[in-house]
Short mmCIF file of C-alpha atoms and ligand atoms in Angstrom, two decimals:
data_model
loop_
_atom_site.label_atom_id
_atom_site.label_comp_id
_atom_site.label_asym_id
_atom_site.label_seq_id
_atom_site.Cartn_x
_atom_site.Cartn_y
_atom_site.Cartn_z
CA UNK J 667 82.21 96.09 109.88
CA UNK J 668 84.06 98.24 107.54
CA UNK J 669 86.99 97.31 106.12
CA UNK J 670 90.11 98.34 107.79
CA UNK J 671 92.67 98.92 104.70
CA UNK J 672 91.82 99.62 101.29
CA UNK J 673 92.62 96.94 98.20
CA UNK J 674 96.30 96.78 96.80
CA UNK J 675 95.78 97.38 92.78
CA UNK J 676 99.26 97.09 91.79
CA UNK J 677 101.62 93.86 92.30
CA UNK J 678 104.01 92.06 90.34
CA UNK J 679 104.97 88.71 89.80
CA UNK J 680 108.61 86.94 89.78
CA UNK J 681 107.52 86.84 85.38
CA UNK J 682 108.78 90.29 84.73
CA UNK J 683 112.37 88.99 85.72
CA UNK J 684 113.02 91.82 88.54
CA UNK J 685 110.32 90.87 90.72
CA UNK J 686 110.23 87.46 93.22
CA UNK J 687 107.44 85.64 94.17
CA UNK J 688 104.26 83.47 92.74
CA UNK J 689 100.95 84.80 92.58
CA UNK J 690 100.03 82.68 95.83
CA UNK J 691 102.92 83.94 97.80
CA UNK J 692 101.14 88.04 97.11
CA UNK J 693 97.97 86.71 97.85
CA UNK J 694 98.84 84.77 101.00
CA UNK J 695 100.82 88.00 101.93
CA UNK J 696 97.43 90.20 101.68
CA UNK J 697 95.90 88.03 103.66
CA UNK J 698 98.09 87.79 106.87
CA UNK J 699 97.93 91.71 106.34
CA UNK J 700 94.37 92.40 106.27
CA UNK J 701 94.47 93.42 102.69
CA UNK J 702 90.93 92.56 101.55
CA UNK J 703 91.32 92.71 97.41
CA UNK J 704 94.52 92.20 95.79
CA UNK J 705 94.95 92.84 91.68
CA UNK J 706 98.16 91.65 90.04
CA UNK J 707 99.53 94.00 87.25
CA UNK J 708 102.77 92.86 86.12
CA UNK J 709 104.87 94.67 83.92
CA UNK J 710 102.86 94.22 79.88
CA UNK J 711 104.53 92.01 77.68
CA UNK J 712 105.75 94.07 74.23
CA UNK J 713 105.81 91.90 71.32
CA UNK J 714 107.51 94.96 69.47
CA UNK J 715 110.83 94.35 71.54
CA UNK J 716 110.59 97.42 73.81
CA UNK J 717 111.94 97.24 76.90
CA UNK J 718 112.56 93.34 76.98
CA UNK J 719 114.81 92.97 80.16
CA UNK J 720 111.90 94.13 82.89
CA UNK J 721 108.75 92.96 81.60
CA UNK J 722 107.29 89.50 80.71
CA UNK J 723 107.36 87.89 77.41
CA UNK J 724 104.43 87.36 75.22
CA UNK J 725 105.28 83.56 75.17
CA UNK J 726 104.89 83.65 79.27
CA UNK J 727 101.14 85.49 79.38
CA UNK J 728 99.39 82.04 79.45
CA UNK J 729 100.84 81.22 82.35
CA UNK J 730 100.30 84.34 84.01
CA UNK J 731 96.32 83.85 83.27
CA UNK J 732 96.69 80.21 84.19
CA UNK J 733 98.59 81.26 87.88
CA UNK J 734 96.07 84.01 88.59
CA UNK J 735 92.76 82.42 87.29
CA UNK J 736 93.57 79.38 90.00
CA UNK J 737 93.38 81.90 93.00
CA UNK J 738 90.28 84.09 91.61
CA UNK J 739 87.95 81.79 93.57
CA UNK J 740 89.66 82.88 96.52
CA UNK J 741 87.60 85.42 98.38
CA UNK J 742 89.81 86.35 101.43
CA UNK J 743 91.32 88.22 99.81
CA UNK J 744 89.57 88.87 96.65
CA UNK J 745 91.67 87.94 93.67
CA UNK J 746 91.89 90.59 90.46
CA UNK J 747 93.57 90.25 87.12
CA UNK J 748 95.67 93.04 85.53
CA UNK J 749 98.32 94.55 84.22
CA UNK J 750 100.58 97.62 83.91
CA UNK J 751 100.71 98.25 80.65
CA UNK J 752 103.77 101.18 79.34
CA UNK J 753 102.77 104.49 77.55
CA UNK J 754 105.42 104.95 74.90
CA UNK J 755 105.49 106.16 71.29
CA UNK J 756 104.42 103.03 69.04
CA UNK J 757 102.69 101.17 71.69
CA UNK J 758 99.16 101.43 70.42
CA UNK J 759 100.30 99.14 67.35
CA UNK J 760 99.88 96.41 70.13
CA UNK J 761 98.32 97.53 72.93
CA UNK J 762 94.72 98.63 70.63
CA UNK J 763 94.23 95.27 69.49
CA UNK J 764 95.65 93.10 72.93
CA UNK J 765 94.41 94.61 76.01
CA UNK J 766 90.74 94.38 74.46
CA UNK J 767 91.17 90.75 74.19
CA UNK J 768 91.72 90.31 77.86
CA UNK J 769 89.83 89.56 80.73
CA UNK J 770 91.49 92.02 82.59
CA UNK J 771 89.68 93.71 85.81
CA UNK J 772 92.23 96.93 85.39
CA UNK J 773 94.90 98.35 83.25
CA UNK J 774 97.39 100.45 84.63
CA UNK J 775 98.54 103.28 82.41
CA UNK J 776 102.78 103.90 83.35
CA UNK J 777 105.49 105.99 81.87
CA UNK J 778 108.89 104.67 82.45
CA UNK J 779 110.74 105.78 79.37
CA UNK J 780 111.64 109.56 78.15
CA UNK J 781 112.86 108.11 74.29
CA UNK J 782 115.69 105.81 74.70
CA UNK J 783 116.13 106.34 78.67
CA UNK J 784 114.67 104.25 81.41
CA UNK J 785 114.54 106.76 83.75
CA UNK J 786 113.68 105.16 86.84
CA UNK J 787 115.52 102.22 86.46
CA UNK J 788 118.68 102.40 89.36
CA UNK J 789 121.42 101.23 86.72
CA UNK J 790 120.11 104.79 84.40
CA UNK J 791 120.22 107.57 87.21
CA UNK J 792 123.58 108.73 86.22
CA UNK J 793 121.70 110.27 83.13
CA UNK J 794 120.22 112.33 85.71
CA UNK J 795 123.10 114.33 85.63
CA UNK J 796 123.40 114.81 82.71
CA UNK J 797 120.09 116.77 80.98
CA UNK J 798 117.81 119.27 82.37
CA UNK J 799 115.71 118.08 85.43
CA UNK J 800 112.85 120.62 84.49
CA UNK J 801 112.94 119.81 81.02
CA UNK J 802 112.56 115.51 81.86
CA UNK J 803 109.70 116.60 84.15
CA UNK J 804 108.11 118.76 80.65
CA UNK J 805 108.83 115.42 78.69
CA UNK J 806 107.44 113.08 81.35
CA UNK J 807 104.18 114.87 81.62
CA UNK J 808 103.96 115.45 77.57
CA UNK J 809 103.64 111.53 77.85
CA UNK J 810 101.41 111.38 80.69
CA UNK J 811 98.79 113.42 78.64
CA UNK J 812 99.09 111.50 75.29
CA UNK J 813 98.92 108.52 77.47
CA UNK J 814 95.42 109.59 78.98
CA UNK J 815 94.71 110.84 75.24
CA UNK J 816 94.94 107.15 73.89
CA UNK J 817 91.48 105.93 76.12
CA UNK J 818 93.61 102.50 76.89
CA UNK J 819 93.91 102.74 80.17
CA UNK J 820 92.20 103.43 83.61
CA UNK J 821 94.44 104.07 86.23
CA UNK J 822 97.39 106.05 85.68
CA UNK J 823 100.53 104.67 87.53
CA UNK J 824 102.60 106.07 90.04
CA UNK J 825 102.14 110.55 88.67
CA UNK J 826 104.86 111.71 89.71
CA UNK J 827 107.21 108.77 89.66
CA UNK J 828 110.78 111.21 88.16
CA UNK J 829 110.58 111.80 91.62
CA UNK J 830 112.01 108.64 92.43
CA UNK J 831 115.68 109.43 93.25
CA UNK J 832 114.80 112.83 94.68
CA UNK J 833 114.75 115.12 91.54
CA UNK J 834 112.61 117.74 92.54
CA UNK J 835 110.45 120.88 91.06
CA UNK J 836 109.29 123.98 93.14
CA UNK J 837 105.84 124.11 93.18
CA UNK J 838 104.82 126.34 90.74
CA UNK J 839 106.86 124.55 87.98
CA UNK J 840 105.55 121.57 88.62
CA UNK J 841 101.83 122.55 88.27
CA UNK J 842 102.54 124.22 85.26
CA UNK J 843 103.71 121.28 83.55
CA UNK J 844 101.14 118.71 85.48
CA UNK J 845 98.07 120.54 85.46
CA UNK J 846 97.60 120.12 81.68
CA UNK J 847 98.58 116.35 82.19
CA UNK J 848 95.98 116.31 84.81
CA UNK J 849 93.27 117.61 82.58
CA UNK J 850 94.05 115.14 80.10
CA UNK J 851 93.65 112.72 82.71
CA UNK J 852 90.44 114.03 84.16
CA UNK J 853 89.07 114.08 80.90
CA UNK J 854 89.94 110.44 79.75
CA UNK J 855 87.90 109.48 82.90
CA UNK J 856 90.84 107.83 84.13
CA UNK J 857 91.68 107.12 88.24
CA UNK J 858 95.29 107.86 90.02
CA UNK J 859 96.84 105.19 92.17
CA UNK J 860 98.12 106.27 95.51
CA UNK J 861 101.51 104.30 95.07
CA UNK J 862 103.47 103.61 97.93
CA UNK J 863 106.48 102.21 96.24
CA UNK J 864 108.04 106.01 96.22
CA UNK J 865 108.70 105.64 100.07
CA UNK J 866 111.28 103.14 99.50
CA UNK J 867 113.19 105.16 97.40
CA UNK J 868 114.60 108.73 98.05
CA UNK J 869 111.75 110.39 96.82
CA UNK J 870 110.69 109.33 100.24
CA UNK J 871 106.79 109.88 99.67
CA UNK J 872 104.05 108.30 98.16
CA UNK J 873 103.61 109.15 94.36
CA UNK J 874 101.71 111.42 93.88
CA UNK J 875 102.51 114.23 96.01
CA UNK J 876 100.07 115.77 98.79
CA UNK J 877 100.80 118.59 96.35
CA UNK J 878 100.06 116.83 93.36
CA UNK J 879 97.12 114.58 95.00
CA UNK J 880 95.30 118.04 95.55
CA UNK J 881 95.07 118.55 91.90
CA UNK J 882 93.84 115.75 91.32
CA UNK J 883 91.32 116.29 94.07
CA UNK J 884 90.24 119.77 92.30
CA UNK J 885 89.27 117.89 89.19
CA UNK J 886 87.44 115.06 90.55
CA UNK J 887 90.12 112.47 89.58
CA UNK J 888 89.45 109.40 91.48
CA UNK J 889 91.78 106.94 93.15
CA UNK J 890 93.06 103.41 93.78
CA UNK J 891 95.88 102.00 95.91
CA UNK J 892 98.86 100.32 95.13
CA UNK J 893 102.26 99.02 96.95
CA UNK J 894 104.00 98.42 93.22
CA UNK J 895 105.47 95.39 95.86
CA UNK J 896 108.16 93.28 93.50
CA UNK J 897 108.30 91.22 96.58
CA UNK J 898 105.18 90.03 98.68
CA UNK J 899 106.43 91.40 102.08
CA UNK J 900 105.93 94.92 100.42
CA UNK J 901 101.74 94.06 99.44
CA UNK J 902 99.63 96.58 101.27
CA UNK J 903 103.12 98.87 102.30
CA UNK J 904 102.32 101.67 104.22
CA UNK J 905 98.52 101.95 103.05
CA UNK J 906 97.42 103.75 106.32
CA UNK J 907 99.86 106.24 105.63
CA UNK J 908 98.25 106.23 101.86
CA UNK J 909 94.77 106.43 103.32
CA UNK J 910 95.40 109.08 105.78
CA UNK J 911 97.07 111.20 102.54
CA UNK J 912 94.01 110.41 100.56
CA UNK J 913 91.54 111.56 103.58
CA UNK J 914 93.79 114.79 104.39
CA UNK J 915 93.24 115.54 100.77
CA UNK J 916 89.58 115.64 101.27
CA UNK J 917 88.96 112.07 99.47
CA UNK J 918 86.14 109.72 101.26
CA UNK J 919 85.84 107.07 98.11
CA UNK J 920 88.57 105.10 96.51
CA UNK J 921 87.32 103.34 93.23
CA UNK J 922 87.06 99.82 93.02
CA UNK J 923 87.51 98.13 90.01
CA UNK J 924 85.89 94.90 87.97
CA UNK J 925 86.14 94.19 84.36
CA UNK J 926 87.73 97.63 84.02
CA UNK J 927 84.55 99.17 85.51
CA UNK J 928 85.27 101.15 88.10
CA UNK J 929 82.70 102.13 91.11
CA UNK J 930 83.37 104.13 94.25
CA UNK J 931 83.75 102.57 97.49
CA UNK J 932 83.86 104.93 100.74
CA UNK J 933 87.84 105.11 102.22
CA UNK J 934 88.59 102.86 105.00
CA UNK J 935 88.95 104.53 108.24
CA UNK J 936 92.22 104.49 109.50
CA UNK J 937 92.69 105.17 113.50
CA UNK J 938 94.04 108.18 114.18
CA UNK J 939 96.96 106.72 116.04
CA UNK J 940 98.08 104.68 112.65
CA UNK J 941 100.48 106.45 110.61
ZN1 LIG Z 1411 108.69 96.66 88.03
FE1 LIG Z 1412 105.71 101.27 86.96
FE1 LIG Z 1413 104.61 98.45 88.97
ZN1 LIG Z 1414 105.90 100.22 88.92
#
Protein backbone atom coordinates (compact mmCIF):
# COMPACT_ATOMS: atom_id res chain seq x y z
CA UNK A 1 0.00 0.00 0.00
CA UNK A 2 1.61 3.25 -0.55
CA UNK A 3 1.57 5.73 1.76
CA UNK A 4 -1.09 8.27 1.51
CA UNK A 5 0.72 11.66 2.82
CA UNK A 6 4.23 12.35 2.87
CA UNK A 7 6.37 12.80 6.43
CA UNK A 8 6.09 16.24 8.32
CA UNK A 9 10.01 17.36 8.75
CA UNK A 10 9.44 20.45 10.57
CA UNK A 11 7.61 20.80 14.15
CA UNK A 12 8.17 22.61 17.19
CA UNK A 13 7.85 22.08 20.65
CA UNK A 14 6.15 24.32 23.56
CA UNK A 15 10.56 24.77 24.52
CA UNK A 16 11.06 27.59 22.12
CA UNK A 17 8.53 29.68 24.30
CA UNK A 18 6.06 30.59 21.22
CA UNK A 19 5.08 27.22 20.44
CA UNK A 20 2.45 24.81 22.71
CA UNK A 21 2.52 21.36 23.02
CA UNK A 22 4.84 18.19 24.19
CA UNK A 23 6.52 16.08 21.84
CA UNK A 24 3.71 13.32 22.44
CA UNK A 25 0.89 15.67 21.82
CA UNK A 26 2.75 16.24 17.74
CA UNK A 27 3.22 12.77 17.54
CA UNK A 28 -0.22 11.62 18.67
CA UNK A 29 -1.48 14.43 16.27
CA UNK A 30 0.42 12.66 13.15
CA UNK A 31 -1.01 9.78 13.94
CA UNK A 32 -4.84 10.47 14.03
CA UNK A 33 -3.82 12.27 10.66
CA UNK A 34 -2.20 9.64 8.76
CA UNK A 35 1.11 11.32 8.93
CA UNK A 36 3.50 8.34 8.71
CA UNK A 37 7.09 10.06 9.91
CA UNK A 38 7.17 13.01 12.01
CA UNK A 39 10.79 14.98 12.79
CA UNK A 40 10.81 17.64 15.48
CA UNK A 41 13.04 20.73 14.71
CA UNK A 42 12.59 23.28 17.24
CA UNK A 43 13.94 26.55 17.03
CA UNK A 44 18.36 25.96 17.85
CA UNK A 45 19.39 27.06 21.06
CA UNK A 46 22.25 30.11 20.68
CA UNK A 47 24.59 30.11 23.45
CA UNK A 48 25.93 33.49 21.90
CA UNK A 49 22.63 35.33 23.07
CA UNK A 50 21.05 35.79 19.61
CA UNK A 51 17.68 35.85 19.38
CA UNK A 52 16.87 34.58 23.03
CA UNK A 53 13.03 35.28 23.26
CA UNK A 54 11.91 32.50 20.38
CA UNK A 55 14.23 29.76 20.64
CA UNK A 56 15.20 27.27 23.42
CA UNK A 57 17.96 27.66 25.82
CA UNK A 58 21.08 25.67 25.84
CA UNK A 59 20.30 24.69 29.53
CA UNK A 60 16.77 23.09 28.13
CA UNK A 61 18.44 20.76 25.10
CA UNK A 62 18.67 17.72 27.48
CA UNK A 63 15.36 17.64 27.90
CA UNK A 64 14.47 18.06 24.47
CA UNK A 65 16.71 14.76 23.65
CA UNK A 66 15.29 13.13 26.75
CA UNK A 67 11.30 14.01 25.46
CA UNK A 68 12.04 12.92 21.89
CA UNK A 69 14.37 9.86 22.46
CA UNK A 70 11.22 8.31 24.67
CA UNK A 71 8.91 8.32 21.50
CA UNK A 72 11.70 7.17 18.83
CA UNK A 73 10.61 3.56 19.44
CA UNK A 74 7.37 4.54 18.26
CA UNK A 75 6.86 3.37 14.72
CA UNK A 76 3.30 4.66 13.83
CA UNK A 77 4.37 7.28 13.20
CA UNK A 78 8.02 7.12 12.89
CA UNK A 79 9.74 9.40 15.34
CA UNK A 80 12.88 11.80 14.00
CA UNK A 81 15.15 14.12 15.88
CA UNK A 82 16.07 17.63 14.64
CA UNK A 83 16.34 20.94 14.65
CA UNK A 84 16.07 24.30 12.86
CA UNK A 85 19.04 25.73 13.28
CA UNK A 86 19.33 30.02 12.19
CA UNK A 87 21.77 31.25 9.41
CA UNK A 88 23.12 34.52 10.74
CA UNK A 89 26.50 36.26 10.73
CA UNK A 90 28.58 34.68 13.75
CA UNK A 91 26.68 31.56 14.00
CA UNK A 92 29.31 29.13 12.84
CA UNK A 93 31.33 30.03 16.17
CA UNK A 94 28.65 27.57 17.63
CA UNK A 95 26.91 25.88 15.26
CA UNK A 96 30.60 24.10 13.63
CA UNK A 97 31.42 22.55 16.75
CA UNK A 98 27.46 21.65 18.20
CA UNK A 99 25.38 20.32 15.53
CA UNK A 100 28.26 17.65 14.83
CA UNK A 101 27.88 16.46 18.27
CA UNK A 102 24.28 15.55 17.81
CA UNK A 103 22.38 12.72 16.95
CA UNK A 104 20.32 14.62 14.85
CA UNK A 105 18.37 12.84 11.77
CA UNK A 106 18.09 16.55 9.97
CA UNK A 107 19.10 20.10 10.32
CA UNK A 108 17.09 22.68 8.98
CA UNK A 109 18.97 25.62 7.53
CA UNK A 110 16.45 29.14 8.27
CA UNK A 111 16.92 32.81 7.84
CA UNK A 112 14.84 34.87 10.08
CA UNK A 113 16.99 37.89 10.67
CA UNK A 114 18.19 40.74 8.01
CA UNK A 115 21.00 42.33 10.84
CA UNK A 116 19.17 43.53 13.80
CA UNK A 117 15.48 42.87 12.35
CA UNK A 118 13.34 39.83 12.87
CA UNK A 119 11.59 40.11 9.93
CA UNK A 120 8.96 37.68 10.15
CA UNK A 121 8.18 38.02 13.53
CA UNK A 122 4.29 39.81 13.70
CA UNK A 123 5.40 42.41 16.50
CA UNK A 124 8.48 43.67 13.54
CA UNK A 125 6.24 44.11 10.31
CA UNK A 126 5.89 47.74 10.80
CA UNK A 127 9.63 47.86 9.64
CA UNK A 128 8.17 46.73 6.53
CA UNK A 129 7.30 50.05 5.84
CA UNK A 130 9.88 51.45 6.36
CA UNK A 131 13.04 50.13 3.91
CA UNK A 132 13.03 48.91 0.46
CA UNK A 133 10.99 45.64 -0.13
CA UNK A 134 13.32 44.70 -3.16
CA UNK A 135 16.33 45.51 -1.41
CA UNK A 136 15.19 42.99 2.02
CA UNK A 137 14.43 40.37 -0.66
CA UNK A 138 18.52 41.13 -2.15
CA UNK A 139 19.57 40.86 1.64
CA UNK A 140 17.46 37.79 2.43
CA UNK A 141 18.77 35.79 -0.43
CA UNK A 142 22.59 37.16 0.15
CA UNK A 143 22.00 35.05 3.42
CA UNK A 144 20.33 32.21 1.91
CA UNK A 145 23.51 31.60 -0.26
CA UNK A 146 26.18 32.05 2.51
CA UNK A 147 23.91 29.87 4.45
CA UNK A 148 24.12 26.95 1.79
CA UNK A 149 27.94 28.12 1.49
CA UNK A 150 28.62 27.08 5.24
CA UNK A 151 27.88 22.93 4.40
CA UNK A 152 25.88 22.92 7.99
CA UNK A 153 22.83 22.23 6.96
CA UNK A 154 20.50 20.02 4.72
CA UNK A 155 17.30 21.34 4.23
CA UNK A 156 16.83 24.86 3.72
CA UNK A 157 13.69 26.28 5.56
CA UNK A 158 10.74 27.82 4.36
CA UNK A 159 12.72 29.90 0.62
CA UNK A 160 10.81 32.36 0.29
CA UNK A 161 9.53 33.02 3.77
CA UNK A 162 9.70 37.56 3.35
CA UNK A 163 6.74 36.56 1.76
CA UNK A 164 5.03 36.07 4.85
CA UNK A 165 2.88 39.23 5.26
CA UNK A 166 2.37 39.57 1.52
CA UNK A 167 5.51 41.56 0.38
CA UNK A 168 5.80 40.64 -3.01
CA UNK A 169 8.42 40.72 -6.16
CA UNK A 170 7.39 40.48 -9.92
CA UNK A 171 8.80 37.65 -11.32
CA UNK A 172 11.69 38.58 -12.96
CA UNK A 173 13.13 40.36 -9.84
CA UNK A 174 12.72 37.72 -7.87
CA UNK A 175 14.68 35.16 -10.00
CA UNK A 176 17.32 37.47 -10.35
CA UNK A 177 18.01 37.67 -6.83
CA UNK A 178 17.02 33.75 -6.05
CA UNK A 179 18.52 32.02 -8.79
CA UNK A 180 22.08 32.65 -7.50
CA UNK A 181 20.75 31.60 -3.95
CA UNK A 182 19.45 28.59 -5.63
CA UNK A 183 22.74 27.62 -7.13
CA UNK A 184 24.35 27.94 -3.94
CA UNK A 185 21.86 25.70 -2.70
CA UNK A 186 22.04 23.14 -5.46
CA UNK A 187 25.55 23.06 -5.06
CA UNK A 188 25.79 22.52 -1.20
CA UNK A 189 23.66 19.38 -2.00
CA UNK A 190 21.14 20.70 0.18
CA UNK A 191 17.00 19.76 -0.06
CA UNK A 192 13.99 22.55 0.10
CA UNK A 193 11.08 21.95 2.41
CA UNK A 194 7.67 22.43 0.96
CA UNK A 195 6.43 24.52 4.08
CA UNK A 196 2.96 24.93 4.58
CA UNK A 197 3.08 27.35 7.42
CA UNK A 198 2.91 30.37 4.63
CA UNK A 199 -0.87 29.53 4.09
CA UNK A 200 -1.73 30.73 7.42
CA UNK A 201 -0.37 33.91 6.93
CA UNK A 202 -1.10 36.48 4.10
CA UNK A 203 1.39 35.24 1.95
CA UNK A 204 -1.39 32.79 1.51
CA UNK A 205 0.79 29.97 -0.24
CA UNK A 206 3.09 27.45 0.58
CA UNK A 207 6.81 28.68 0.76
CA UNK A 208 8.30 28.27 -1.81
CA UNK A 209 6.39 29.52 -4.61
CA UNK A 210 5.08 27.29 -7.67
CA UNK A 211 7.33 29.95 -9.19
CA UNK A 212 10.11 29.49 -7.05
CA UNK A 213 9.57 25.50 -6.61
CA UNK A 214 10.24 25.37 -10.50
CA UNK A 215 13.70 26.57 -9.98
CA UNK A 216 14.39 24.47 -7.79
CA UNK A 217 13.01 21.73 -9.98
CA UNK A 218 15.48 22.97 -12.95
CA UNK A 219 18.45 22.29 -10.74
CA UNK A 220 17.63 19.07 -9.31
CA UNK A 221 17.08 20.44 -5.75
CA UNK A 222 15.26 17.90 -3.83
CA UNK A 223 12.50 18.21 -1.28
CA UNK A 224 10.97 17.48 2.14
CA UNK A 225 7.71 18.52 3.80
CA UNK A 226 6.98 20.50 6.61
CA UNK A 227 3.78 22.17 8.48
CA UNK A 228 6.36 24.54 10.72
CA UNK A 229 2.99 23.56 13.18
CA UNK A 230 3.76 25.61 16.72
CA UNK A 231 0.67 23.82 17.71
CA UNK A 232 -0.09 20.01 17.01
CA UNK A 233 -3.51 20.59 15.28
CA UNK A 234 -1.37 22.28 12.45
CA UNK A 235 1.14 18.71 11.96
CA UNK A 236 0.66 17.51 8.43
CA UNK A 237 -1.43 21.12 7.39
CA UNK A 238 -2.48 21.09 4.06
CA UNK A 239 0.17 18.42 2.76
CA UNK A 240 -2.11 17.27 -0.17
CA UNK A 241 -2.19 20.65 -1.28
CA UNK A 242 1.88 20.51 -0.78
CA UNK A 243 2.02 17.22 -2.66
CA UNK A 244 -0.14 18.16 -5.48
CA UNK A 245 2.37 21.53 -5.81
CA UNK A 246 5.31 19.26 -5.67
CA UNK A 247 3.74 16.75 -8.45
CA UNK A 248 2.48 19.82 -10.72
CA UNK A 249 6.07 20.86 -10.55
CA UNK A 250 7.14 17.69 -12.12
CA UNK A 251 8.58 16.14 -8.67
CA UNK A 252 7.84 12.16 -8.14
CA UNK A 253 10.48 11.73 -5.00
CA UNK A 254 10.56 13.62 -1.79
CA UNK A 255 13.82 12.84 0.24
CA UNK A 256 13.68 11.10 3.32
CA UNK A 257 16.01 11.68 5.85
CA UNK A 258 18.12 9.53 8.70
CA UNK A 259 21.19 10.57 10.46
CA UNK A 260 21.27 13.55 8.10
CA UNK A 261 21.42 11.11 5.14
CA UNK A 262 19.02 11.78 2.91
CA UNK A 263 17.49 9.12 0.23
CA UNK A 264 14.62 9.58 -2.19
CA UNK A 265 11.35 8.16 -1.61
CA UNK A 266 8.66 8.27 -4.59
CA UNK A 267 5.70 11.20 -3.71
CA UNK A 268 2.61 9.93 -2.25
CA UNK A 269 -0.26 9.94 -4.52
CA UNK A 270 -2.75 12.25 -3.65
CA UNK A 271 -6.47 11.67 -5.23
CA UNK A 272 -7.27 13.94 -7.60
CA UNK A 273 -10.33 15.12 -5.76
CA UNK A 274 -7.98 16.22 -2.58
CA UNK A 275 -6.91 19.67 -2.67
ZN1 LIG B 1 8.90 29.32 15.49
FE1 LIG C 1 11.66 29.25 10.63
FE1 LIG D 1 9.95 26.42 12.14
ZN1 LIG E 1 9.68 28.31 11.07
Amino acid sequence: MSRALPADYHVHTFLCKHAEGTPADYVAAAKARGIPEICFADHVPAPDGYDPGTRMDIGRFPEYVEMVSALRAGTDPEVLFGIEADYYEGCRTFLESWLPEQDFDLVLGSVHFIAEWGFDHPDNIAVWETVDVAETWRKYFELVGALADTGLFDILGHTDIPKKFGHRLDEKTLAELAEPALDRVATAGMAVELNTGGLRYPAGEIYPSRFLLELCRARDIPIVFGSDAHAADCVGHAFEQAVKLAADTGYTESLRFRGRKGTPVPLPRIQSTAT
